[in-house]
């Protein structure tokens, strides 16, 4: 039996080389597109985390202001109702008292942190404790990039 040889000429080898080169170029382009998308996602995520930490920082400063008010009002050693009335009169701007719960909001751009703290006994440490701090994000739908 005679075996037949399949010979590839210079044209077929050149064609295979061109296909391989184009495939590698396509792979490089897809890798760059993926890297750019990852970078954009990481940048947006870092920006969001920075905003959340700013809001958290503002709310902690406001909690410190509340603690200073509670310390001043608690130094007078009065009964619970008089203490809460004095606290209500001296609350920092933007804070509201409902029973023994103080609430306020911290806005920053399109994010808002709703904060609540419970007032504890005037002679105790701590004088107030966190109940909630919830983050609310108001982003329009057209802000999302798909």
PDB file of C-alpha atoms in Angstrom:
ATOM      1  CA  UNK A   1       0.000   0.000   0.000  1.00  0.00           C
ATOM      2  CA  UNK A   2       1.212   3.352  -0.783  1.00  0.00           C
ATOM      3  CA  UNK A   3       0.927   6.073   1.813  1.00  0.00           C
ATOM      4  CA  UNK A   4      -0.048   9.458   0.653  1.00  0.00           C
ATOM      5  CA  UNK A   5       1.696  12.461   2.093  1.00  0.00           C
ATOM      6  CA  UNK A   6      -0.157  15.651   2.689  1.00  0.00           C
ATOM      7  CA  UNK A   7       2.153  18.508   2.023  1.00  0.00           C
ATOM      8  CA  UNK A   8       1.462  21.971   3.314  1.00  0.00           C
ATOM      9  CA  UNK A   9       2.805  24.628   1.117  1.00  0.00           C
ATOM     10  CA  UNK A  10       4.082  28.041   2.166  1.00  0.00           C
ATOM     11  CA  UNK A  11       0.617  29.554   1.733  1.00  0.00           C
ATOM     12  CA  UNK A  12      -1.025  27.295   4.322  1.00  0.00           C
ATOM     13  CA  UNK A  13       1.724  27.921   6.884  1.00  0.00           C
ATOM     14  CA  UNK A  14       1.400  31.664   6.377  1.00  0.00           C
ATOM     15  CA  UNK A  15      -2.358  31.429   6.781  1.00  0.00           C
ATOM     16  CA  UNK A  16      -2.017  29.498  10.058  1.00  0.00           C
ATOM     17  CA  UNK A  17       0.516  32.063  11.304  1.00  0.00           C
ATOM     18  CA  UNK A  18      -1.873  34.925  10.482  1.00  0.00           C
ATOM     19  CA  UNK A  19      -4.763  33.186  12.292  1.00  0.00           C
ATOM     20  CA  UNK A  20      -2.582  32.605  15.383  1.00  0.00           C
ATOM     21  CA  UNK A  21      -1.376  36.235  15.375  1.00  0.00           C
ATOM     22  CA  UNK A  22      -4.949  37.557  15.066  1.00  0.00           C
ATOM     23  CA  UNK A  23      -6.110  35.251  17.857  1.00  0.00           C
ATOM     24  CA  UNK A  24      -3.367  36.534  20.159  1.00  0.00           C
ATOM     25  CA  UNK A  25      -4.253  40.152  19.307  1.00  0.00           C
ATOM     26  CA  UNK A  26      -7.908  39.446  20.074  1.00  0.00           C
ATOM     27  CA  UNK A  27      -6.962  37.824  23.385  1.00  0.00           C
ATOM     28  CA  UNK A  28      -4.804  40.832  24.321  1.00  0.00           C
ATOM     29  CA  UNK A  29      -7.637  43.222  23.475  1.00  0.00           C
ATOM     30  CA  UNK A  30     -10.125  41.260  25.588  1.00  0.00           C
ATOM     31  CA  UNK A  31      -7.662  41.176  28.494  1.00  0.00           C
ATOM     32  CA  UNK A  32      -7.252  44.954  28.314  1.00  0.00           C
ATOM     33  CA  UNK A  33     -11.021  45.518  28.209  1.00  0.00           C
ATOM     34  CA  UNK A  34     -11.440  43.270  31.253  1.00  0.00           C
ATOM     35  CA  UNK A  35      -8.650  45.058  33.137  1.00  0.00           C
ATOM     36  CA  UNK A  36     -10.172  48.467  32.405  1.00  0.00           C
ATOM     37  CA  UNK A  37     -13.586  47.284  33.591  1.00  0.00           C
ATOM     38  CA  UNK A  38     -12.049  45.890  36.783  1.00  0.00           C
ATOM     39  CA  UNK A  39     -10.256  49.193  37.384  1.00  0.00           C
ATOM     40  CA  UNK A  40     -13.473  51.204  36.914  1.00  0.00           C
ATOM     41  CA  UNK A  41     -15.358  48.901  39.284  1.00  0.00           C
ATOM     42  CA  UNK A  42     -12.604  49.175  41.901  1.00  0.00           C
ATOM     43  CA  UNK A  43     -12.557  52.980  41.583  1.00  0.00           C
ATOM     44  CA  UNK A  44     -16.336  53.222  42.052  1.00  0.00           C
ATOM     45  CA  UNK A  45     -16.195  50.849  44.986  1.00  0.00           C
ATOM     46  CA  UNK A  46     -13.395  52.851  46.627  1.00  0.00           C
ATOM     47  CA  UNK A  47     -15.365  56.065  46.142  1.00  0.00           C
ATOM     48  CA  UNK A  48     -18.453  54.522  47.727  1.00  0.00           C
ATOM     49  CA  UNK A  49     -16.493  53.191  50.702  1.00  0.00           C
ATOM     50  CA  UNK A  50     -14.903  56.619  51.192  1.00  0.00           C
ATOM     51  CA  UNK A  51     -18.334  58.274  51.247  1.00  0.00           C
ATOM     52  CA  UNK A  52     -19.674  55.725  53.716  1.00  0.00           C
ATOM     53  CA  UNK A  53     -16.690  56.288  56.019  1.00  0.00           C
ATOM     54  CA  UNK A  54     -17.192  60.060  55.769  1.00  0.00           C
ATOM     55  CA  UNK A  55     -20.815  59.635  56.812  1.00  0.00           C
ATOM     56  CA  UNK A  56     -19.802  57.334  59.645  1.00  0.00           C
ATOM     57  CA  UNK A  57     -17.215  59.892  60.780  1.00  0.00           C
ATOM     58  CA  UNK A  58     -19.802  62.693  60.733  1.00  0.00           C
ATOM     59  CA  UNK A  59     -22.239  60.582  62.728  1.00  0.00           C
ATOM     60  CA  UNK A  60     -19.547  59.781  65.327  1.00  0.00           C
ATOM     61  CA  UNK A  61     -18.800  63.507  65.690  1.00  0.00           C
ATOM     62  CA  UNK A  62     -22.503  64.173  66.165  1.00  0.00           C
ATOM     63  CA  UNK A  63     -22.626  61.397  68.775  1.00  0.00           C
ATOM     64  CA  UNK A  64     -19.757  63.150  70.585  1.00  0.00           C
ATOM     65  CA  UNK A  65     -21.749  66.406  70.507  1.00  0.00           C
ATOM     66  CA  UNK A  66     -24.728  64.556  71.967  1.00  0.00           C
ATOM     67  CA  UNK A  67     -22.514  63.050  74.663  1.00  0.00           C
ATOM     68  CA  UNK A  68     -21.265  66.530  75.617  1.00  0.00           C
ATOM     69  CA  UNK A  69     -24.873  67.732  75.956  1.00  0.00           C
ATOM     70  CA  UNK A  70     -25.743  64.683  78.053  1.00  0.00           C
ATOM     71  CA  UNK A  71     -22.735  65.315  80.309  1.00  0.00           C
ATOM     72  CA  UNK A  72     -23.737  68.960  80.848  1.00  0.00           C
ATOM     73  CA  UNK A  73     -27.368  68.084  81.565  1.00  0.00           C
ATOM     74  CA  UNK A  74     -26.444  65.101  83.750  1.00  0.00           C
ATOM     75  CA  UNK A  75     -24.161  67.209  85.945  1.00  0.00           C
ATOM     76  CA  UNK A  76     -27.203  68.920  87.446  1.00  0.00           C
ATOM     77  CA  UNK A  77     -28.328  65.619  89.124  1.00  0.00           C
ATOM     78  CA  UNK A  78     -32.051  65.840  88.480  1.00  0.00           C
ATOM     79  CA  UNK A  79     -34.803  63.263  88.006  1.00  0.00           C
ATOM     80  CA  UNK A  80     -35.201  61.420  84.704  1.00  0.00           C
ATOM     81  CA  UNK A  81     -38.010  63.597  83.258  1.00  0.00           C
ATOM     82  CA  UNK A  82     -36.225  66.850  84.066  1.00  0.00           C
ATOM     83  CA  UNK A  83     -33.015  65.396  82.635  1.00  0.00           C
ATOM     84  CA  UNK A  84     -34.737  64.469  79.353  1.00  0.00           C
ATOM     85  CA  UNK A  85     -36.399  67.906  79.198  1.00  0.00           C
ATOM     86  CA  UNK A  86     -33.018  69.607  79.656  1.00  0.00           C
ATOM     87  CA  UNK A  87     -31.510  67.356  76.990  1.00  0.00           C
ATOM     88  CA  UNK A  88     -34.370  68.187  74.613  1.00  0.00           C
ATOM     89  CA  UNK A  89     -33.747  71.921  75.053  1.00  0.00           C
ATOM     90  CA  UNK A  90     -29.991  71.631  74.532  1.00  0.00           C
ATOM     91  CA  UNK A  91     -29.861  69.139  71.649  1.00  0.00           C
ATOM     92  CA  UNK A  92     -27.562  70.091  68.767  1.00  0.00           C
ATOM     93  CA  UNK A  93     -29.238  71.341  65.602  1.00  0.00           C
ATOM     94  CA  UNK A  94     -30.804  68.627  63.478  1.00  0.00           C
ATOM     95  CA  UNK A  95     -31.325  66.162  66.331  1.00  0.00           C
ATOM     96  CA  UNK A  96     -34.767  65.225  67.631  1.00  0.00           C
ATOM     97  CA  UNK A  97     -35.715  63.543  70.892  1.00  0.00           C
ATOM     98  CA  UNK A  98     -38.558  61.022  71.013  1.00  0.00           C
ATOM     99  CA  UNK A  99     -38.859  59.510  74.479  1.00  0.00           C
ATOM    100  CA  UNK A 100     -35.287  58.571  75.283  1.00  0.00           C
ATOM    101  CA  UNK A 101     -34.271  58.064  71.625  1.00  0.00           C
ATOM    102  CA  UNK A 102     -32.325  60.768  69.798  1.00  0.00           C
ATOM    103  CA  UNK A 103     -32.384  60.631  66.001  1.00  0.00           C
ATOM    104  CA  UNK A 104     -30.695  62.603  63.242  1.00  0.00           C
ATOM    105  CA  UNK A 105     -29.621  62.268  59.630  1.00  0.00           C
ATOM    106  CA  UNK A 106     -26.245  62.821  58.022  1.00  0.00           C
ATOM    107  CA  UNK A 107     -26.548  63.732  54.314  1.00  0.00           C
ATOM    108  CA  UNK A 108     -23.637  63.576  51.865  1.00  0.00           C
ATOM    109  CA  UNK A 109     -24.228  63.876  48.112  1.00  0.00           C
ATOM    110  CA  UNK A 110     -26.679  61.092  47.224  1.00  0.00           C
ATOM    111  CA  UNK A 111     -26.194  59.132  50.457  1.00  0.00           C
ATOM    112  CA  UNK A 112     -27.926  59.633  53.786  1.00  0.00           C
ATOM    113  CA  UNK A 113     -27.169  57.960  57.087  1.00  0.00           C
ATOM    114  CA  UNK A 114     -30.104  57.738  59.500  1.00  0.00           C
ATOM    115  CA  UNK A 115     -28.802  57.570  63.064  1.00  0.00           C
ATOM    116  CA  UNK A 116     -30.512  56.755  66.353  1.00  0.00           C
ATOM    117  CA  UNK A 117     -29.053  56.651  69.841  1.00  0.00           C
ATOM    118  CA  UNK A 118     -30.649  55.711  73.143  1.00  0.00           C
ATOM    119  CA  UNK A 119     -30.088  57.964  76.143  1.00  0.00           C
ATOM    120  CA  UNK A 120     -28.988  55.955  79.168  1.00  0.00           C
ATOM    121  CA  UNK A 121     -28.793  56.960  82.834  1.00  0.00           C
ATOM    122  CA  UNK A 122     -27.283  60.422  83.409  1.00  0.00           C
ATOM    123  CA  UNK A 123     -24.660  59.262  85.903  1.00  0.00           C
ATOM    124  CA  UNK A 124     -23.543  56.221  83.903  1.00  0.00           C
ATOM    125  CA  UNK A 125     -20.829  55.732  81.348  1.00  0.00           C
ATOM    126  CA  UNK A 126     -21.638  55.569  78.486  1.00  0.00           C
ATOM    127  CA  UNK A 127     -24.420  58.138  78.587  1.00  0.00           C
ATOM    128  CA  UNK A 128     -25.805  57.070  75.190  1.00  0.00           C
ATOM    129  CA  UNK A 129     -25.538  54.005  72.978  1.00  0.00           C
ATOM    130  CA  UNK A 130     -26.066  53.461  69.276  1.00  0.00           C
ATOM    131  CA  UNK A 131     -29.308  51.832  68.227  1.00  0.00           C
ATOM    132  CA  UNK A 132     -29.064  52.157  64.460  1.00  0.00           C
ATOM    133  CA  UNK A 133     -27.128  53.855  61.740  1.00  0.00           C
ATOM    134  CA  UNK A 134     -28.618  52.924  58.394  1.00  0.00           C
ATOM    135  CA  UNK A 135     -27.238  53.991  55.057  1.00  0.00           C
ATOM    136  CA  UNK A 136     -29.675  55.028  52.345  1.00  0.00           C
ATOM    137  CA  UNK A 137     -28.426  55.539  48.793  1.00  0.00           C
ATOM    138  CA  UNK A 138     -30.421  57.609  46.310  1.00  0.00           C
ATOM    139  CA  UNK A 139     -28.977  56.867  42.885  1.00  0.00           C
ATOM    140  CA  UNK A 140     -30.986  57.542  39.755  1.00  0.00           C
ATOM    141  CA  UNK A 141     -31.370  54.580  37.449  1.00  0.00           C
ATOM    142  CA  UNK A 142     -29.592  56.338  34.604  1.00  0.00           C
ATOM    143  CA  UNK A 143     -26.482  56.563  36.817  1.00  0.00           C
ATOM    144  CA  UNK A 144     -25.902  52.841  36.428  1.00  0.00           C
ATOM    145  CA  UNK A 145     -23.585  51.930  33.582  1.00  0.00           C
ATOM    146  CA  UNK A 146     -24.184  48.556  32.004  1.00  0.00           C
TER     147      UNK A 146
END
